[in-house]
mmCIF file with all atom_site columns, C-alpha atoms in Angstrom:
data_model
loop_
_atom_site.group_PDB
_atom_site.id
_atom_site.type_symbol
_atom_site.label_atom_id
_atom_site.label_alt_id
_atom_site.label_comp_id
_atom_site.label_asym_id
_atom_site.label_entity_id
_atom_site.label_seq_id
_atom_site.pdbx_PDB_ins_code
_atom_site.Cartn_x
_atom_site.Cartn_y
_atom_site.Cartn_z
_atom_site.occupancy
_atom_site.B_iso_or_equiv
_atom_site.pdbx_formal_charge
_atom_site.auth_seq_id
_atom_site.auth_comp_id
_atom_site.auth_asym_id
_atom_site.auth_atom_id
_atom_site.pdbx_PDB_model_num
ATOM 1   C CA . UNK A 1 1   ? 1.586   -16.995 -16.882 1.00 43.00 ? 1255 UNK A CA 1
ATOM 2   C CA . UNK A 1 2   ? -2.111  -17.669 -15.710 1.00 45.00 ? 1256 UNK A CA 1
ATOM 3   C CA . UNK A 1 3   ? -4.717  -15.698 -16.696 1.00 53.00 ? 1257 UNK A CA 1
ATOM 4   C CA . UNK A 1 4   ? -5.963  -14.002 -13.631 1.00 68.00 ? 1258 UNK A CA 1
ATOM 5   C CA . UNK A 1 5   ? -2.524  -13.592 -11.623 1.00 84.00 ? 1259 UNK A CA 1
ATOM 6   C CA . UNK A 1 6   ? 0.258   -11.140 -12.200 1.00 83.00 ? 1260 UNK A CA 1
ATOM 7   C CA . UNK A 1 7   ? 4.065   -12.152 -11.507 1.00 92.00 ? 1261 UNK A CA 1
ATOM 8   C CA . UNK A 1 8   ? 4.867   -9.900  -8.334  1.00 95.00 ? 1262 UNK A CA 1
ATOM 9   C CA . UNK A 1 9   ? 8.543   -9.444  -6.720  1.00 96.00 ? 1263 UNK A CA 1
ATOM 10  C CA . UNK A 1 10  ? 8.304   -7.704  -3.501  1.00 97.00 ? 1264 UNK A CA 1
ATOM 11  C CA . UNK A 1 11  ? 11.137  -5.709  -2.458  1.00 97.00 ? 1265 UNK A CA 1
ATOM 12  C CA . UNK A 1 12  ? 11.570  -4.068  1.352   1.00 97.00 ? 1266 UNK A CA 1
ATOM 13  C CA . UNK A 1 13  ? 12.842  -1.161  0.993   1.00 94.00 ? 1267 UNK A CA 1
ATOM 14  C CA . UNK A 1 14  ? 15.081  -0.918  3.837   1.00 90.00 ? 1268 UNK A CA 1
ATOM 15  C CA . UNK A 1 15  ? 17.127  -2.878  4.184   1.00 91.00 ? 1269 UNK A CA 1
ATOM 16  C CA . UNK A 1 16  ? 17.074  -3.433  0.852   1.00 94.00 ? 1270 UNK A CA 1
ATOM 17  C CA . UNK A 1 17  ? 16.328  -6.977  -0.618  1.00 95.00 ? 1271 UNK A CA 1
ATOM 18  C CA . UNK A 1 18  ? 13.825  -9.068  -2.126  1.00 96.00 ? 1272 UNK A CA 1
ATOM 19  C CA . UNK A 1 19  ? 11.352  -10.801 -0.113  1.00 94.00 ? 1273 UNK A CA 1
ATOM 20  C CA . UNK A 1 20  ? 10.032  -13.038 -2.417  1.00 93.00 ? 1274 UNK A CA 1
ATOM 21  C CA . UNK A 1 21  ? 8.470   -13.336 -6.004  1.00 95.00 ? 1275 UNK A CA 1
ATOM 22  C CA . UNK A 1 22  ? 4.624   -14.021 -5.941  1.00 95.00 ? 1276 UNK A CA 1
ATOM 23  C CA . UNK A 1 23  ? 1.533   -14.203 -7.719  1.00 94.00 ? 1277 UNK A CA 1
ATOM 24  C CA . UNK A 1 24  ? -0.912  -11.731 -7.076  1.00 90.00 ? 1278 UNK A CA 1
ATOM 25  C CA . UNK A 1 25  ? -4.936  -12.347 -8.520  1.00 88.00 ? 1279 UNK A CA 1
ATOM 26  C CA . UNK A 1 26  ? -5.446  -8.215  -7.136  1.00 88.00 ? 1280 UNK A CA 1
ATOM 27  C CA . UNK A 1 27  ? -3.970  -4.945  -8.440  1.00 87.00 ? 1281 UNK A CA 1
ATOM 28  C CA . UNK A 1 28  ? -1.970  -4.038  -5.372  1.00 89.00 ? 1282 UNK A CA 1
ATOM 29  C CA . UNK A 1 29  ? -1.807  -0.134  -5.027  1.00 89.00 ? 1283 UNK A CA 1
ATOM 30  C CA . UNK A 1 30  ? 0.165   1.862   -2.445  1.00 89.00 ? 1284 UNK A CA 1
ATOM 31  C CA . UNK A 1 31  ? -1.159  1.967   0.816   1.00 84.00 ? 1285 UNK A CA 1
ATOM 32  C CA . UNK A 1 32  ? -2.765  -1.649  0.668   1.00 88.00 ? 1286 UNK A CA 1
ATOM 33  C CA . UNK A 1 33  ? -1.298  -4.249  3.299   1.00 90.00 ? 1287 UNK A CA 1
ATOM 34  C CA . UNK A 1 34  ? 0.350   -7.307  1.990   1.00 92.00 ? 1288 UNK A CA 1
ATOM 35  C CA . UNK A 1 35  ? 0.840   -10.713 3.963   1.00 92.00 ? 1289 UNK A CA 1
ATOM 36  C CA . UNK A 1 36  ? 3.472   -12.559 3.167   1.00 93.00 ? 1290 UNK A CA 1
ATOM 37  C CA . UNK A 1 37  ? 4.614   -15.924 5.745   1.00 91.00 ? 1291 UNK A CA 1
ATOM 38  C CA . UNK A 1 38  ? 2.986   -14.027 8.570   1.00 91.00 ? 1292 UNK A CA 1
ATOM 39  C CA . UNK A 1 39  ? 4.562   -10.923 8.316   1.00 93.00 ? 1293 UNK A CA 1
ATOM 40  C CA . UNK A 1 40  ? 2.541   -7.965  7.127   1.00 93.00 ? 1294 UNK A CA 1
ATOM 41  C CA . UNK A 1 41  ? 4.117   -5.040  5.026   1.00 95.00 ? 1295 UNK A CA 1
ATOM 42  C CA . UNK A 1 42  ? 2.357   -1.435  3.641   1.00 92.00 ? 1296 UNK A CA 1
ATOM 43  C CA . UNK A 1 43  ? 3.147   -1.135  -0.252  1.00 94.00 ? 1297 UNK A CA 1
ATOM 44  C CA . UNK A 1 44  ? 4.713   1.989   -1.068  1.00 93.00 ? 1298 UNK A CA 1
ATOM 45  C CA . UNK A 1 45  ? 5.338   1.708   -4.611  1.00 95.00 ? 1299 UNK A CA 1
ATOM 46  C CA . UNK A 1 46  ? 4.853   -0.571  -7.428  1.00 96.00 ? 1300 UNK A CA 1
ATOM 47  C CA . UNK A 1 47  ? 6.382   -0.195  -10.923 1.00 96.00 ? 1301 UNK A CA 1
ATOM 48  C CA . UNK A 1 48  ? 5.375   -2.003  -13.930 1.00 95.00 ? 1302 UNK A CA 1
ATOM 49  C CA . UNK A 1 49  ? 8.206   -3.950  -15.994 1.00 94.00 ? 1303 UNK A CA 1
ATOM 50  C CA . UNK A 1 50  ? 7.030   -4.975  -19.746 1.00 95.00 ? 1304 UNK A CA 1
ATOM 51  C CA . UNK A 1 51  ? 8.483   -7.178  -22.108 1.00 94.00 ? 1305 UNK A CA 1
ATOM 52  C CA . UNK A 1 52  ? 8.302   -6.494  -26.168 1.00 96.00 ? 1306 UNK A CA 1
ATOM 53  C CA . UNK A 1 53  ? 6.904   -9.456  -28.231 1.00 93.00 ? 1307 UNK A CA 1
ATOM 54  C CA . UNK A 1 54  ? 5.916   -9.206  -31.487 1.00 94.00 ? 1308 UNK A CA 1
ATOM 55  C CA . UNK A 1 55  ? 6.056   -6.236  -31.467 1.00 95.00 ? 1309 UNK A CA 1
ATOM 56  C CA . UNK A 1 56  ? 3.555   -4.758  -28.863 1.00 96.00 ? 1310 UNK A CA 1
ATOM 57  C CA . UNK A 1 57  ? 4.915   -4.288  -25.264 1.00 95.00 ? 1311 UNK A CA 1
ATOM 58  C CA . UNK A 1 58  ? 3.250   -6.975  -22.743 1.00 92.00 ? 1312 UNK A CA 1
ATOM 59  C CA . UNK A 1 59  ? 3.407   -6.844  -18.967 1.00 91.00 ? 1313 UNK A CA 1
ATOM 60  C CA . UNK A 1 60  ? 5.988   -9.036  -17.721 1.00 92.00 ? 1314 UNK A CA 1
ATOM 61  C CA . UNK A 1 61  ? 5.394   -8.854  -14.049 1.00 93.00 ? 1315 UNK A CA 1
ATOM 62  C CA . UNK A 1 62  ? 5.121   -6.010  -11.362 1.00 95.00 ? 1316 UNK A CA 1
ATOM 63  C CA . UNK A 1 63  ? 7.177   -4.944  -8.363  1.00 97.00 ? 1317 UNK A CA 1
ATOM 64  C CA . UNK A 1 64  ? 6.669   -4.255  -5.070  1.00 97.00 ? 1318 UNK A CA 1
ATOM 65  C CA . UNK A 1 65  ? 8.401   -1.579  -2.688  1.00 97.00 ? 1319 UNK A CA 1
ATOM 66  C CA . UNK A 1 66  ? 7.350   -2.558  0.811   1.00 97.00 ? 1320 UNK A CA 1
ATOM 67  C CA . UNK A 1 67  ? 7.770   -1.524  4.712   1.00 95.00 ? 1321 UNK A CA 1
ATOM 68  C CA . UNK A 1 68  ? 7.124   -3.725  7.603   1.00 93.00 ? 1322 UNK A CA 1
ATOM 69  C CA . UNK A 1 69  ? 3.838   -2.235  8.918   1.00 88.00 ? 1323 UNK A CA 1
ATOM 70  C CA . UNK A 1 70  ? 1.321   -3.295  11.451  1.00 85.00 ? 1324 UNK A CA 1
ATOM 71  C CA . UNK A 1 71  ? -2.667  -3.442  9.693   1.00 82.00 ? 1325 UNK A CA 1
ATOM 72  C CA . UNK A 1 72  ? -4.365  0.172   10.869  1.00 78.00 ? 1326 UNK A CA 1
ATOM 73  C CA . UNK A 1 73  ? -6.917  -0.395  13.581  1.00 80.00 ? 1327 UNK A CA 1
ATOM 74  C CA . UNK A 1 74  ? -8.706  2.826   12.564  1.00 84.00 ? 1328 UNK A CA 1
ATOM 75  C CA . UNK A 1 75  ? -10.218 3.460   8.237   1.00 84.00 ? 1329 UNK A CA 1
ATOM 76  C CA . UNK A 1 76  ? -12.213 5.570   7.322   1.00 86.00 ? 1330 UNK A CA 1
ATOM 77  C CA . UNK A 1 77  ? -14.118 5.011   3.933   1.00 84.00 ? 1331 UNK A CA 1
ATOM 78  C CA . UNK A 1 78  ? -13.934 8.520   1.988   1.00 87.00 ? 1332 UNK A CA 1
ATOM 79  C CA . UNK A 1 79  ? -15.401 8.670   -1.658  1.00 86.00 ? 1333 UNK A CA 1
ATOM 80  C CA . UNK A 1 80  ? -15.075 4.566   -2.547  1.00 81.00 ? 1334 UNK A CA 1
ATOM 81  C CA . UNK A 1 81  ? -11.342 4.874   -0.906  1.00 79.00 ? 1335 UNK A CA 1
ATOM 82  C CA . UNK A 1 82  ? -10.188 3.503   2.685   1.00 83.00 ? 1336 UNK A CA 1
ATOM 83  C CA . UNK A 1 83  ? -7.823  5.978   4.348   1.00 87.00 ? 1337 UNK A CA 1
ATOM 84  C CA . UNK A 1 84  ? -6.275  6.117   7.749   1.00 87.00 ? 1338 UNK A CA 1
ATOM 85  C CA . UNK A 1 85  ? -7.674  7.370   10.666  1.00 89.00 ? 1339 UNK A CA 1
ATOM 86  C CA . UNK A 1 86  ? -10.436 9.172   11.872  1.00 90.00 ? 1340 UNK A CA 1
ATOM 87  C CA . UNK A 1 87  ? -11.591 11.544  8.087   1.00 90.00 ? 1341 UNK A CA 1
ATOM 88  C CA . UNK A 1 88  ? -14.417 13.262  10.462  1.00 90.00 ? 1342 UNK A CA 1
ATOM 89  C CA . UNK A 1 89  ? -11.286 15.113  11.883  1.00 91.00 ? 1343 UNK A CA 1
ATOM 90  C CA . UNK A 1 90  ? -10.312 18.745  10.326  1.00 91.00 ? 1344 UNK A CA 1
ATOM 91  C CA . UNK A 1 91  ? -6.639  17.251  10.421  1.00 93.00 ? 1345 UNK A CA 1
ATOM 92  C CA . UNK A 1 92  ? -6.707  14.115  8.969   1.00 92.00 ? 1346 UNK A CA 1
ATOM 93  C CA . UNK A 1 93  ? -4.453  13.545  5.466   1.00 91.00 ? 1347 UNK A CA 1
ATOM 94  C CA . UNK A 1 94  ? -7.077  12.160  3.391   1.00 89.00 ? 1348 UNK A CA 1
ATOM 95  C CA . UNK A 1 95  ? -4.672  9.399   2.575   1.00 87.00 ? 1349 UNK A CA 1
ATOM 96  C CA . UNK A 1 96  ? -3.774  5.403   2.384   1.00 81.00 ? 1350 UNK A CA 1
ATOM 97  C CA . UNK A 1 97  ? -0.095  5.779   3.807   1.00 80.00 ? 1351 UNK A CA 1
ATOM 98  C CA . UNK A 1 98  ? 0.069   8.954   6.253   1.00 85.00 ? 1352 UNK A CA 1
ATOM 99  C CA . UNK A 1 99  ? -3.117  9.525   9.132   1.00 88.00 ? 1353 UNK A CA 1
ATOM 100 C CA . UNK A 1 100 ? -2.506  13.101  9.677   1.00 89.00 ? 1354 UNK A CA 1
ATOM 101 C CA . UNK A 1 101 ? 0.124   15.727  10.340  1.00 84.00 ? 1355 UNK A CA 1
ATOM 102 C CA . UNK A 1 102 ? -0.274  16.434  14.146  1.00 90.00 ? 1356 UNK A CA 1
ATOM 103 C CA . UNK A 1 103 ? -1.017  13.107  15.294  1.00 87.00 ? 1357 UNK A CA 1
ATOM 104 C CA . UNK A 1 104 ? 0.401   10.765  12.357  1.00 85.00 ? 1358 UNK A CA 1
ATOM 105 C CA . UNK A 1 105 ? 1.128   6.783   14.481  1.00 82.00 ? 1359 UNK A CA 1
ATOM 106 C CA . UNK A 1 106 ? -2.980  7.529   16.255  1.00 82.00 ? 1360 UNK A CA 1
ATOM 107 C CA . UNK A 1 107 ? -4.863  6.722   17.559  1.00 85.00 ? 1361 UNK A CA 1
ATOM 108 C CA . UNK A 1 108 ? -7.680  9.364   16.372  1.00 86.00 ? 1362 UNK A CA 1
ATOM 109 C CA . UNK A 1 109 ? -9.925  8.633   19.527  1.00 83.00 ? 1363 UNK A CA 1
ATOM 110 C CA . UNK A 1 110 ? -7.226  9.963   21.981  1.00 85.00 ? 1364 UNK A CA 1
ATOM 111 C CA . UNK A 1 111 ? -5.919  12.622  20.700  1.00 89.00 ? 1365 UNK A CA 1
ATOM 112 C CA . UNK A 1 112 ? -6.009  15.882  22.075  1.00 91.00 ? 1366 UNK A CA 1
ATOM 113 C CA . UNK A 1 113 ? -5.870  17.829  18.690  1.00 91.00 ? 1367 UNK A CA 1
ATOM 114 C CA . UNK A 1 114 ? -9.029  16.342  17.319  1.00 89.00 ? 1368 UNK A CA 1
ATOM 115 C CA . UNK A 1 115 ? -11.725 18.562  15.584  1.00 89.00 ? 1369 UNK A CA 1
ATOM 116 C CA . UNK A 1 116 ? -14.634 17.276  13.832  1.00 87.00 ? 1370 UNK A CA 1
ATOM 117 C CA . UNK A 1 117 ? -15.494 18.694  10.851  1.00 83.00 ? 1371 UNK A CA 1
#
């Protein structure tokens, strides 16, 4: 394994099935976009899978639990995090994977439940 890059299988969730087995040189996290052979896909969960040698527990390679997603037109940058949507509005979630409850595919600048904060 090289130094700075991190075995990565990446698995859509449904259907079900592996996509392909990469290496990564970033910490994917849910609710970061992932482009793989010009297809982009939201990361919904990632799980760790370790290997014991001599006796201390190494990380053998991560994977990936993915959804076919378009990029979000609209981030906001809240507290050194990017989350969706408009984060001025009194409805928004606050979050990487889910805009807000009322108005959750967007966009923010059309919608008629909008309140700024």
């Amino acid at each position: 394994m090289e130094s700075n890059s991190l075995p990565t299988e990446v698995i859509l969730t449904h259907p079900r099935q592996t996509i392909g087995n990469i290496k990564l040189d970033w910490t994917p996290q849910p609710g970061n976009y992932l482009d793989i052979e010009g297809k982009t896909y939201a990361i919904l969960e990632r799980r760790h899978q370790y290997q014991l040698r001599s006796g201390r527990y190494q990380l053998q390679k991560i994977a990936l639990y993915v959804q076919s997603a378009p990029r979000p037109t609209e981030q906001s940058l809240v507290n050194g995090h990017w989350v969706l949507g408009d984060a001025n509005c009194r409805f928004n979630a606050h979050s990487e994977l889910l805009r807000c409850a009322v108005n959750p595919q967007g966009p923010c600048d059309r919608c008629r439940f909008y309140e700024h904060l």
